Amino acid sequence: MLAVLFGLLGYVLHRAQSHFHYNWDWRLIPGYFVRHDPERGWILNLLGQGFLATVRLALWGGLLAAAIGGVMGLCRVSRSLFLRLLGRTYVELVRNTPPLVFIFIFYFFLGGQLMPVLDVENRIAEASPETLAVLALLFGRPELLPNFLSGLVCLALFEGAYVAEIVRAGIESIPRGQWEGAAALGLPPRPTLAKIILPQALRAVVPPLAGQFISLIKDSALISLISIQELTFAGTELAVSSGRVFEVWLTVAALYFLLCFGLARLFRRLEGRLVRHRGR
Amino acid sequence: MSDPAGRRAPDDRRHRWRTAFDGLAFLAVLAGSGWLLFAGAGELHYNWQWYRVAQYLGRFEGDEFWAGPLLHGLGVTLELTGWSLSLTVAFGLAAALLRRSASWTGHALARVYVEIVRNTPMLVQLYLVYFVLAPILDMDRFAAAVLALALFEGAFAAEIFRAGIEAIPRGQWEAGRALGLSSYAIYRRVILPQAIRLVLPPLTGLAVSLIKHSALVSVIAVADLTTEGRNLIADTFMTFELWFTVAALYLALTTGLSMLAGWLERRLPLRGVGHG
């Protein structure tokens, strides 16, 4: 089996050499991260900006998805049939349509109407320089903010459905005895949920949530298709404009890998510490 | 119900009344969002033309049925899913076996494969296969799409197979060795036939996610359901109708498969004892 694998690998490399005279040139790549501007000194170039935008999308998207997912997850275990139906519809609709189709529908439909409602563009035009500086730090270039926001909401709505399922599983993993015990002590349902069930469920929910966060980073690549300017978008632009297709795509993939793999390792270590801590 | 012991179940009539009320409220919300959708479209002066959608699905000429572009797209999506699913199983099984093998290189290779695939976005992998690998190997877009999908799902299949194989009790291995079987024969005749039953339900789940991810290949212009939808929208400007139809088709496909998965899960005994 190994021989076959290495044979295939060798064949690919051989073909790359003989049939396809591609001259590799990695020297340009660092320049796409940062470049020197005569007036402003060192500034981030396309790939650097794209990477930052992806990180921002991940952070804000994660928070928003956690909020949506938390609420919807609670709906799914609620006593009221109405809330359960609502949660179920949301989760099933999102999880059973392809991410791409969801994103396009959202983009054509909600994206076009949401932004006029929030009136973001006018507010930015009226904002003071200080607000703009804060916004730039938090969300990237202000002139791209409406674009960024619609991408963000889209991503969060999408991931929220998965978070909702994680939250539901977490709550349902708490033994019935906990509910019964609280009821025996005379606690009404709501305080039982808030004071007894949720604190315990939180522990069960953290590891899968961390995994979902990494999924969110990966799914954020899809947002590039509706022209949200993050890492993959920057990659597409660069590959086309510079012609260094191989190098650019390998770099983009490596960046995502570093981000996700690093986070996965970090989460695993934190989780290990959590388990040990609890064991004591 | 989250608090089974919260309160004694009130008398039946009140309970039923409440259920009916909740159901009605839910319908009201559905109607409300439907109305919002309509009103929103009205504000854009959107011209709904649902009657034109049917012809893109297919039409009858006399007794003959002609599939429209959407059904053709659905066919391509299914074809794509079928090919990549078989490749996925091959990749997944190979990676799972390599991961379990005694060889250090094999173990490392499988590990690297799984980690790389699981930690990069599917879209970027698709671009890598299409723009980097495909020109080198002279693949057309369909082959590139199949390969990218299979590589992606293969890493997840690998974990499923690994879990399935490891769930078989050690005694089976020991018995196989005691009978003097080679490790190939043990896998082929003893372990895999039993593991298949454990692996089948999660594999159908994987097939569902494969269908969903196959929508991505529209990015490299493989003529699947999403691509056909996008092309038709570009031609007819019926954005909403066509996207909703496309989504409904996917929904039907994936829900059907999910139900099949549920049925399989109920049907197959968990620890099958049999010849296999």
Coordinates of C-alpha atoms in Angstrom, one line a residue:
Chain A
M1 CA 0.0 0.0 0.0
L2 CA 2.8 2.4 0.9
A3 CA 4.6 1.5 -2.3
V4 CA 1.5 2.4 -4.3
L5 CA 1.2 5.7 -2.4
F6 CA 4.8 6.7 -2.9
G7 CA 4.5 5.6 -6.5
L8 CA 1.5 8.0 -7.0
L9 CA 3.3 10.8 -5.3
G10 CA 6.4 10.3 -7.4
Y11 CA 4.2 10.2 -10.6
V12 CA 2.6 13.5 -9.7
L13 CA 6.0 15.1 -9.1
H14 CA 7.4 13.6 -12.2
R15 CA 4.5 15.0 -14.3
A16 CA 4.8 18.3 -12.7
Q17 CA 8.4 18.4 -13.8
S18 CA 8.1 16.9 -17.3
H19 CA 4.8 17.9 -18.7
F20 CA 4.2 21.1 -17.0
H21 CA 7.1 23.5 -17.0
Y22 CA 6.0 25.5 -14.0
N23 CA 8.7 27.7 -12.6
W24 CA 8.2 28.0 -8.9
D25 CA 8.8 31.5 -7.5
W26 CA 8.2 31.8 -3.8
R27 CA 10.0 35.1 -3.5
L28 CA 6.9 37.2 -4.2
I29 CA 4.8 35.6 -1.5
P30 CA 6.2 37.5 1.6
G31 CA 5.4 40.7 -0.2
Y32 CA 1.8 39.8 -0.3
F33 CA 1.6 39.8 3.5
V34 CA 3.2 43.1 4.2
R35 CA 4.6 45.7 1.8
H36 CA 6.5 48.9 2.2
D37 CA 4.7 52.0 1.2
P38 CA 6.9 55.1 0.8
E39 CA 4.4 57.3 2.6
R40 CA 2.9 55.1 5.3
G41 CA 5.8 52.7 6.1
W42 CA 5.1 49.0 6.4
I43 CA 1.4 48.1 5.7
L44 CA -0.5 44.9 5.4
N45 CA -1.0 43.7 1.8
L46 CA -3.8 41.5 0.5
L47 CA -3.0 38.3 2.2
G48 CA -2.3 39.9 5.5
Q49 CA -5.5 41.9 5.4
G50 CA -7.4 38.8 4.3
F51 CA -6.0 36.8 7.2
L52 CA -6.9 39.5 9.7
A53 CA -10.4 39.7 8.2
T54 CA -10.8 35.9 8.6
V55 CA -9.7 36.1 12.2
R56 CA -12.2 39.0 12.8
L57 CA -15.0 37.0 11.1
A58 CA -14.2 34.0 13.3
L59 CA -14.2 36.0 16.5
W60 CA -17.4 38.0 15.9
G61 CA -19.1 35.2 14.1
G62 CA -18.3 32.8 17.0
L63 CA -19.8 35.2 19.5
L64 CA -22.9 35.8 17.4
A65 CA -23.3 32.1 16.6
A66 CA -23.0 31.2 20.3
A67 CA -25.8 33.7 21.1
I68 CA -28.1 32.5 18.3
G69 CA -27.3 28.9 19.0
G70 CA -27.7 29.3 22.8
V71 CA -31.2 30.8 22.4
M72 CA -32.3 28.3 19.8
G73 CA -30.8 25.4 21.8
L74 CA -32.9 26.5 24.8
C75 CA -35.9 26.7 22.5
R76 CA -35.4 23.2 21.4
V77 CA -35.6 21.8 25.0
S78 CA -38.3 24.2 26.1
R79 CA -41.6 23.1 27.5
S80 CA -43.6 25.1 25.0
L81 CA -44.4 23.3 21.8
F82 CA -44.3 26.6 20.0
L83 CA -40.7 27.3 20.9
R84 CA -39.7 23.7 20.2
L85 CA -41.2 23.9 16.7
L86 CA -39.5 27.1 16.1
G87 CA -36.1 25.8 17.1
R88 CA -36.6 22.6 15.2
T89 CA -37.6 24.4 12.0
Y90 CA -34.5 26.6 12.1
V91 CA -32.1 23.8 12.8
E92 CA -33.5 21.4 10.2
L93 CA -33.7 24.1 7.5
V94 CA -30.2 25.2 8.0
R95 CA -28.7 21.8 8.4
N96 CA -30.4 20.2 5.4
T97 CA -29.5 22.8 2.8
P98 CA -26.0 23.0 1.4
P99 CA -24.0 25.8 3.0
L100 CA -23.4 27.3 -0.4
V101 CA -27.1 27.4 -1.2
F102 CA -27.9 28.9 2.2
I103 CA -25.3 31.6 1.7
F104 CA -26.6 32.5 -1.7
I105 CA -30.2 32.7 -0.6
F106 CA -29.3 34.7 2.4
Y107 CA -27.2 37.0 0.3
F108 CA -29.8 37.7 -2.3
F109 CA -32.6 37.9 0.1
L110 CA -31.8 39.0 3.6
G111 CA -28.5 40.7 2.8
G112 CA -30.2 43.1 0.4
Q113 CA -32.8 44.1 3.0
L114 CA -31.0 43.9 6.3
M115 CA -28.4 46.6 5.5
P116 CA -30.9 49.3 4.5
V117 CA -32.8 48.6 7.7
L118 CA -29.7 49.0 9.9
D119 CA -28.8 52.0 7.7
V120 CA -25.1 51.2 8.2
E121 CA -23.7 53.2 5.4
N122 CA -25.2 56.5 6.4
R123 CA -24.1 56.0 10.0
I124 CA -20.6 55.4 8.9
A125 CA -20.6 58.5 6.8
E126 CA -21.7 60.5 9.8
A127 CA -19.4 58.8 12.3
S128 CA -16.5 60.7 14.0
P129 CA -12.9 59.8 13.3
E130 CA -12.5 58.2 16.7
T131 CA -15.5 55.9 16.2
L132 CA -14.1 55.0 12.8
A133 CA -10.7 54.1 14.3
V134 CA -12.4 51.8 16.8
L135 CA -14.5 50.3 14.1
A136 CA -11.5 49.8 11.9
L137 CA -9.8 47.9 14.7
L138 CA -12.8 45.8 15.4
F139 CA -14.2 45.1 12.0
G140 CA -11.6 46.2 9.4
R141 CA -11.9 49.0 6.9
P142 CA -15.1 51.0 7.6
E143 CA -16.0 51.4 3.9
L144 CA -16.3 47.6 3.8
L145 CA -18.4 47.3 7.0
P146 CA -21.8 46.7 5.4
N147 CA -20.3 44.0 3.3
F148 CA -18.5 42.5 6.4
L149 CA -21.7 42.6 8.5
S150 CA -23.8 40.8 6.0
G151 CA -21.2 38.1 5.7
L152 CA -20.9 37.9 9.5
V153 CA -24.7 37.5 10.1
C154 CA -24.9 34.9 7.3
L155 CA -22.1 32.9 8.9
A156 CA -23.5 33.2 12.4
L157 CA -27.0 32.1 11.3
F158 CA -25.5 29.1 9.6
E159 CA -23.3 28.0 12.4
G160 CA -25.9 28.9 15.0
A161 CA -27.9 25.8 14.0
Y162 CA -25.0 23.5 14.8
V163 CA -24.4 25.3 18.1
A164 CA -28.1 24.9 19.0
E165 CA -27.8 21.1 18.6
I166 CA -24.7 21.1 20.8
V167 CA -26.5 23.1 23.5
R168 CA -29.5 20.8 23.3
A169 CA -27.3 17.7 23.6
G170 CA -25.5 19.3 26.6
I171 CA -28.7 20.1 28.4
E172 CA -30.2 16.6 27.6
S173 CA -27.0 14.9 28.9
I174 CA -27.8 16.1 32.4
P175 CA -29.5 13.2 34.3
R176 CA -33.2 13.5 35.0
G177 CA -32.4 13.1 38.7
Q178 CA -31.1 16.6 38.7
W179 CA -34.4 18.0 37.6
E180 CA -36.3 15.8 40.0
G181 CA -34.0 16.8 42.9
A182 CA -34.5 20.5 42.2
A183 CA -38.3 19.9 41.9
A184 CA -38.2 18.1 45.3
L185 CA -36.5 21.1 46.8
G186 CA -39.3 23.2 45.5
L187 CA -37.4 25.1 42.8
P188 CA -39.6 26.2 39.8
P189 CA -38.4 25.1 36.3
R190 CA -36.7 28.3 35.3
P191 CA -34.3 28.7 38.3
T192 CA -33.7 24.9 38.0
L193 CA -32.5 25.5 34.4
A194 CA -30.4 28.5 35.2
K195 CA -28.9 27.5 38.6
I196 CA -28.6 23.7 38.3
I197 CA -28.8 22.4 34.7
L198 CA -26.9 25.1 32.7
P199 CA -23.8 25.2 34.9
Q200 CA -23.4 21.5 34.6
A201 CA -24.3 21.5 30.9
L202 CA -21.7 24.1 30.2
R203 CA -18.9 21.7 31.0
A204 CA -20.3 19.1 28.6
V205 CA -20.8 21.7 25.9
V206 CA -17.3 23.3 25.8
P207 CA -15.3 20.7 23.9
P208 CA -17.8 20.3 21.0
L209 CA -18.2 24.1 20.9
A210 CA -14.5 24.4 20.5
G211 CA -14.7 22.0 17.5
Q212 CA -17.5 24.0 16.1
F213 CA -15.5 27.1 16.3
I214 CA -12.8 25.5 14.1
S215 CA -15.6 24.5 11.7
L216 CA -16.7 28.1 11.6
I217 CA -13.3 29.3 10.6
K218 CA -13.3 26.7 7.8
D219 CA -16.8 27.6 6.7
S220 CA -15.9 31.3 6.6
A221 CA -14.0 30.5 3.4
L222 CA -17.4 30.1 1.8
I223 CA -18.2 33.7 2.5
S224 CA -15.6 34.7 -0.1
L225 CA -18.1 33.6 -2.8
I226 CA -20.4 36.5 -1.9
S227 CA -17.5 38.9 -2.1
I228 CA -16.7 39.3 1.6
Q229 CA -13.0 40.2 1.5
E230 CA -11.4 37.6 3.7
L231 CA -8.5 35.2 3.2
T232 CA -9.9 33.0 0.4
F233 CA -11.1 36.1 -1.4
A234 CA -7.7 37.6 -1.2
G235 CA -6.3 34.3 -2.5
T236 CA -8.6 34.3 -5.5
E237 CA -7.7 37.9 -6.3
L238 CA -4.0 37.3 -6.0
A239 CA -4.0 34.0 -7.9
V240 CA -5.7 35.8 -10.8
S241 CA -3.7 39.0 -10.7
S242 CA -0.2 37.7 -10.0
G243 CA -0.5 34.4 -12.0
R244 CA 1.4 32.6 -9.2
V245 CA -1.5 30.2 -8.8
F246 CA 0.3 27.3 -7.1
E247 CA 2.2 29.3 -4.6
V248 CA -0.7 31.5 -3.6
W249 CA -3.1 28.6 -3.1
L250 CA -0.6 26.6 -1.2
T251 CA 0.1 29.6 1.0
V252 CA -3.6 30.2 1.7
A253 CA -4.1 26.5 2.6
A254 CA -1.1 26.6 4.9
L255 CA -2.5 29.7 6.6
Y256 CA -5.8 28.1 7.3
F257 CA -4.0 24.9 8.4
L258 CA -1.9 26.9 10.9
L259 CA -4.9 28.7 12.3
C260 CA -7.1 25.7 12.7
F261 CA -4.5 23.1 13.7
G262 CA -3.0 25.6 16.2
L263 CA -6.4 26.2 17.7
A264 CA -7.2 22.5 17.8
R265 CA -4.0 21.8 19.7
L266 CA -4.6 24.7 22.1
F267 CA -8.2 23.5 22.8
R268 CA -7.0 20.0 23.4
R269 CA -4.5 21.2 25.9
L270 CA -7.0 23.4 27.7
E271 CA -9.5 20.5 27.7
G272 CA -6.9 18.2 29.3
R273 CA -6.2 20.8 32.0
L274 CA -9.9 21.1 32.6
V275 CA -10.3 17.4 33.0
R276 CA -7.4 17.2 35.4
H277 CA -8.7 20.1 37.3
R278 CA -12.0 18.5 37.7
G279 CA -10.4 15.2 38.8
R280 CA -8.9 16.8 41.8
Chain B
M1 CA -39.9 18.4 27.7
S2 CA -37.1 19.6 29.8
D3 CA -38.6 19.2 33.2
P4 CA -40.5 16.0 33.4
A5 CA -40.9 16.3 37.1
G6 CA -41.5 20.1 37.1
R7 CA -45.2 20.0 37.6
R8 CA -47.8 17.4 37.7
A9 CA -49.3 17.1 34.2
P10 CA -52.3 19.3 34.3
D11 CA -55.6 17.7 33.2
D12 CA -55.7 16.5 29.7
R13 CA -58.0 19.1 28.3
R14 CA -55.9 22.0 29.3
H15 CA -52.8 20.2 28.0
R16 CA -54.4 19.6 24.6
W17 CA -55.7 23.2 24.4
R18 CA -52.2 24.4 25.0
T19 CA -50.7 22.1 22.3
A20 CA -53.3 23.4 19.9
F21 CA -52.4 27.0 20.9
D22 CA -48.7 26.4 20.4
G23 CA -49.3 24.8 17.0
L24 CA -51.4 27.7 15.9
A25 CA -48.8 30.2 17.2
F26 CA -46.2 28.4 15.2
L27 CA -48.3 28.5 12.0
A28 CA -48.8 32.2 12.7
V29 CA -45.1 32.8 12.8
L30 CA -44.6 30.8 9.6
A31 CA -47.3 32.8 7.9
G32 CA -45.7 36.0 9.3
S33 CA -42.3 35.2 8.0
G34 CA -43.9 34.2 4.7
W35 CA -45.7 37.6 4.6
L36 CA -42.5 39.4 5.5
L37 CA -40.8 37.7 2.6
F38 CA -43.6 38.7 0.3
A39 CA -43.7 42.2 1.5
G40 CA -40.0 42.5 1.2
A41 CA -40.1 41.3 -2.3
G42 CA -43.0 43.6 -3.0
E43 CA -40.9 46.5 -1.9
L44 CA -38.3 45.5 -4.4
H45 CA -41.1 45.3 -7.0
Y46 CA -40.2 41.7 -7.4
N47 CA -42.2 39.9 -10.0
W48 CA -43.1 36.4 -8.8
Q49 CA -43.2 33.9 -11.6
W50 CA -43.6 30.6 -9.9
Y51 CA -45.5 29.3 -13.0
R52 CA -42.3 29.4 -15.0
V53 CA -40.3 27.2 -12.6
A54 CA -42.0 23.9 -13.6
Q55 CA -40.6 24.0 -17.1
Y56 CA -37.1 24.0 -15.8
L57 CA -37.7 20.9 -13.8
G58 CA -39.1 19.0 -16.7
R59 CA -42.0 18.9 -19.2
F60 CA -44.2 16.4 -20.9
E61 CA -44.3 16.3 -24.7
G62 CA -47.0 13.9 -25.5
D63 CA -46.2 10.9 -23.4
E64 CA -42.5 11.6 -23.3
F65 CA -40.9 13.3 -20.3
W66 CA -38.1 15.7 -20.9
A67 CA -35.9 16.5 -17.9
G68 CA -35.3 20.2 -17.6
P69 CA -31.9 21.8 -16.6
L70 CA -32.7 21.5 -12.9
L71 CA -33.3 17.8 -13.1
H72 CA -30.2 17.3 -15.2
G73 CA -28.3 19.2 -12.5
L74 CA -29.8 16.9 -9.9
G75 CA -28.6 14.0 -12.0
V76 CA -25.1 15.4 -12.1
T77 CA -25.2 16.0 -8.4
L78 CA -26.2 12.4 -7.8
E79 CA -23.6 11.1 -10.2
L80 CA -20.9 13.2 -8.5
T81 CA -22.1 12.0 -5.1
G82 CA -22.0 8.3 -6.2
W83 CA -18.5 8.5 -7.7
S84 CA -17.0 10.4 -4.8
L85 CA -18.8 8.3 -2.2
S86 CA -17.1 5.1 -3.6
L87 CA -13.7 6.9 -3.7
T88 CA -14.4 8.3 -0.2
V89 CA -14.9 4.8 1.1
A90 CA -11.6 3.7 -0.5
F91 CA -9.7 6.6 0.9
G92 CA -11.3 6.3 4.3
L93 CA -10.6 2.6 4.5
A94 CA -7.0 3.0 3.3
A95 CA -6.3 5.8 5.7
A96 CA -7.9 3.9 8.6
L97 CA -5.9 0.7 7.9
L98 CA -2.7 2.8 7.4
R99 CA -3.3 4.5 10.7
R100 CA -3.6 1.1 12.4
S101 CA -0.7 -0.4 10.7
A102 CA 2.5 -1.2 12.5
S103 CA 4.5 0.8 10.0
W104 CA 5.6 4.2 11.3
T105 CA 5.5 5.8 7.8
G106 CA 2.0 4.5 7.2
H107 CA 0.8 5.8 10.5
A108 CA 2.4 9.2 10.0
L109 CA 1.0 9.5 6.4
A110 CA -2.5 8.7 7.5
R111 CA -2.2 11.2 10.4
V112 CA -0.9 14.0 8.1
Y113 CA -3.7 13.4 5.6
V114 CA -6.4 13.5 8.1
E115 CA -5.0 16.5 9.9
I116 CA -4.5 18.5 6.7
V117 CA -8.0 17.8 5.4
R118 CA -9.7 18.5 8.6
N119 CA -7.9 21.7 9.3
T120 CA -8.3 23.5 5.9
P121 CA -11.6 24.7 4.4
M122 CA -13.2 22.5 1.7
L123 CA -13.3 25.5 -0.7
V124 CA -9.5 26.0 -0.5
Q125 CA -9.0 22.2 -1.0
L126 CA -11.2 22.4 -4.1
Y127 CA -9.2 25.3 -5.4
L128 CA -5.9 23.4 -4.7
V129 CA -7.1 20.3 -6.5
Y130 CA -8.6 22.3 -9.4
F131 CA -5.9 24.9 -10.0
V132 CA -2.8 23.0 -8.8
L133 CA -3.3 19.2 -9.2
A134 CA -5.7 19.1 -12.2
P135 CA -3.4 20.9 -14.7
I136 CA -0.5 18.6 -13.7
L137 CA -2.5 15.4 -14.1
D138 CA -4.7 16.6 -17.0
M139 CA -7.9 16.1 -15.2
D140 CA -11.2 17.6 -16.3
R141 CA -13.4 19.5 -13.9
F142 CA -15.6 16.6 -13.1
A143 CA -12.7 14.4 -12.1
A144 CA -11.2 17.2 -10.1
A145 CA -14.5 17.8 -8.3
V146 CA -14.9 14.0 -7.5
L147 CA -11.3 13.9 -6.3
A148 CA -11.6 17.0 -4.1
L149 CA -14.9 15.8 -2.6
A150 CA -13.5 12.3 -2.0
L151 CA -10.3 13.6 -0.4
F152 CA -12.3 15.8 1.9
E153 CA -14.9 13.3 3.0
G154 CA -12.3 10.5 3.0
A155 CA -10.6 12.0 6.1
F156 CA -13.9 11.9 8.0
A157 CA -14.6 8.4 6.7
A158 CA -11.2 7.4 8.0
E159 CA -12.2 8.3 11.5
I160 CA -15.5 6.4 11.1
F161 CA -13.8 3.3 9.9
R162 CA -11.2 3.5 12.6
A163 CA -13.9 3.7 15.3
G164 CA -15.8 0.8 13.6
I165 CA -12.7 -1.4 13.5
E166 CA -11.6 -0.6 17.1
A167 CA -15.1 -1.4 18.3
I168 CA -14.7 -5.0 17.4
P169 CA -13.6 -6.9 20.5
R170 CA -10.0 -8.0 20.8
G171 CA -11.1 -11.5 21.2
Q172 CA -11.9 -11.6 17.5
W173 CA -8.3 -10.8 16.7
E174 CA -7.0 -13.3 19.1
A175 CA -9.3 -16.0 17.8
G176 CA -8.3 -15.2 14.3
R177 CA -4.6 -15.4 15.1
A178 CA -5.1 -18.6 17.1
L179 CA -6.6 -20.2 14.0
G180 CA -3.4 -19.2 12.1
L181 CA -5.0 -16.5 9.8
S182 CA -2.8 -13.8 8.4
S183 CA -3.7 -10.3 9.3
Y184 CA -5.0 -9.7 5.8
A185 CA -7.3 -12.6 6.2
I186 CA -8.4 -11.5 9.7
Y187 CA -9.4 -8.1 8.3
R188 CA -11.0 -9.5 5.2
R189 CA -12.9 -12.4 6.8
V190 CA -13.4 -11.5 10.4
I191 CA -13.1 -7.8 11.3
L192 CA -14.4 -5.8 8.3
P193 CA -17.6 -7.8 7.9
Q194 CA -18.5 -7.1 11.5
A195 CA -17.3 -3.5 11.3
I196 CA -19.5 -2.8 8.3
R197 CA -22.6 -3.0 10.4
L198 CA -21.3 -0.5 12.9
V199 CA -20.0 1.8 10.2
L200 CA -23.1 1.9 7.9
P201 CA -25.2 4.4 9.9
P202 CA -22.5 7.0 10.3
L203 CA -21.6 6.5 6.6
T204 CA -25.0 7.4 5.5
G205 CA -24.7 10.5 7.5
L206 CA -21.5 11.2 5.6
A207 CA -23.3 10.7 2.4
V208 CA -25.7 13.4 3.4
S209 CA -22.9 15.8 4.1
L210 CA -21.3 14.8 0.8
I211 CA -24.4 15.8 -1.0
K212 CA -24.4 19.2 0.7
H213 CA -20.7 19.7 0.1
S214 CA -21.1 18.8 -3.6
A215 CA -22.9 22.1 -4.1
L216 CA -19.5 23.7 -3.7
V217 CA -18.3 22.3 -7.0
S218 CA -20.4 24.9 -8.8
V219 CA -17.5 27.2 -8.0
I220 CA -15.4 25.3 -10.6
A221 CA -18.4 25.2 -13.0
V222 CA -19.3 21.5 -12.9
A223 CA -22.8 21.4 -14.2
D224 CA -24.5 20.2 -10.9
L225 CA -27.8 21.4 -9.4
T226 CA -26.4 24.6 -7.9
T227 CA -24.6 25.5 -11.2
E228 CA -27.8 24.9 -13.2
G229 CA -29.7 27.1 -10.7
R230 CA -27.1 29.9 -10.9
N231 CA -27.2 29.7 -14.7
L232 CA -30.9 29.8 -14.9
I233 CA -31.0 32.8 -12.5
A234 CA -28.6 34.6 -14.7
D235 CA -30.8 34.0 -17.7
T236 CA -34.2 34.6 -16.1
F237 CA -33.7 36.8 -13.1
M238 CA -36.0 34.6 -11.1
T239 CA -33.6 34.7 -8.2
F240 CA -36.0 33.8 -5.3
E241 CA -38.1 31.2 -7.1
L242 CA -35.1 29.3 -8.4
W243 CA -33.0 29.4 -5.2
F244 CA -36.0 28.2 -3.2
T245 CA -36.6 25.4 -5.7
V246 CA -32.9 24.4 -5.6
A247 CA -32.9 24.4 -1.8
A248 CA -36.1 22.4 -1.7
L249 CA -34.5 19.8 -4.1
Y250 CA -31.5 19.5 -1.8
L251 CA -33.7 19.3 1.2
A252 CA -35.7 16.5 -0.3
L253 CA -32.5 14.6 -1.2
T254 CA -30.9 15.0 2.2
T255 CA -34.0 14.4 4.2
G256 CA -34.7 11.3 2.2
L257 CA -31.2 10.0 2.9
S258 CA -31.4 11.0 6.6
M259 CA -34.6 8.9 6.8
L260 CA -32.8 6.0 5.1
A261 CA -30.0 6.4 7.7
G262 CA -32.5 6.3 10.5
W263 CA -34.2 3.3 9.1
L264 CA -30.9 1.5 8.7
E265 CA -30.0 2.3 12.2
R266 CA -33.2 0.8 13.5
R267 CA -33.0 -2.2 11.2
L268 CA -29.5 -3.4 11.7
P269 CA -28.7 -5.1 15.0
L270 CA -25.8 -3.4 16.7
R271 CA -23.6 -6.4 17.2
G272 CA -24.3 -8.7 14.4
V273 CA -23.2 -12.3 14.8
G274 CA -23.1 -14.0 11.5
H275 CA -20.8 -15.0 8.8
G276 CA -20.7 -11.6 7.1

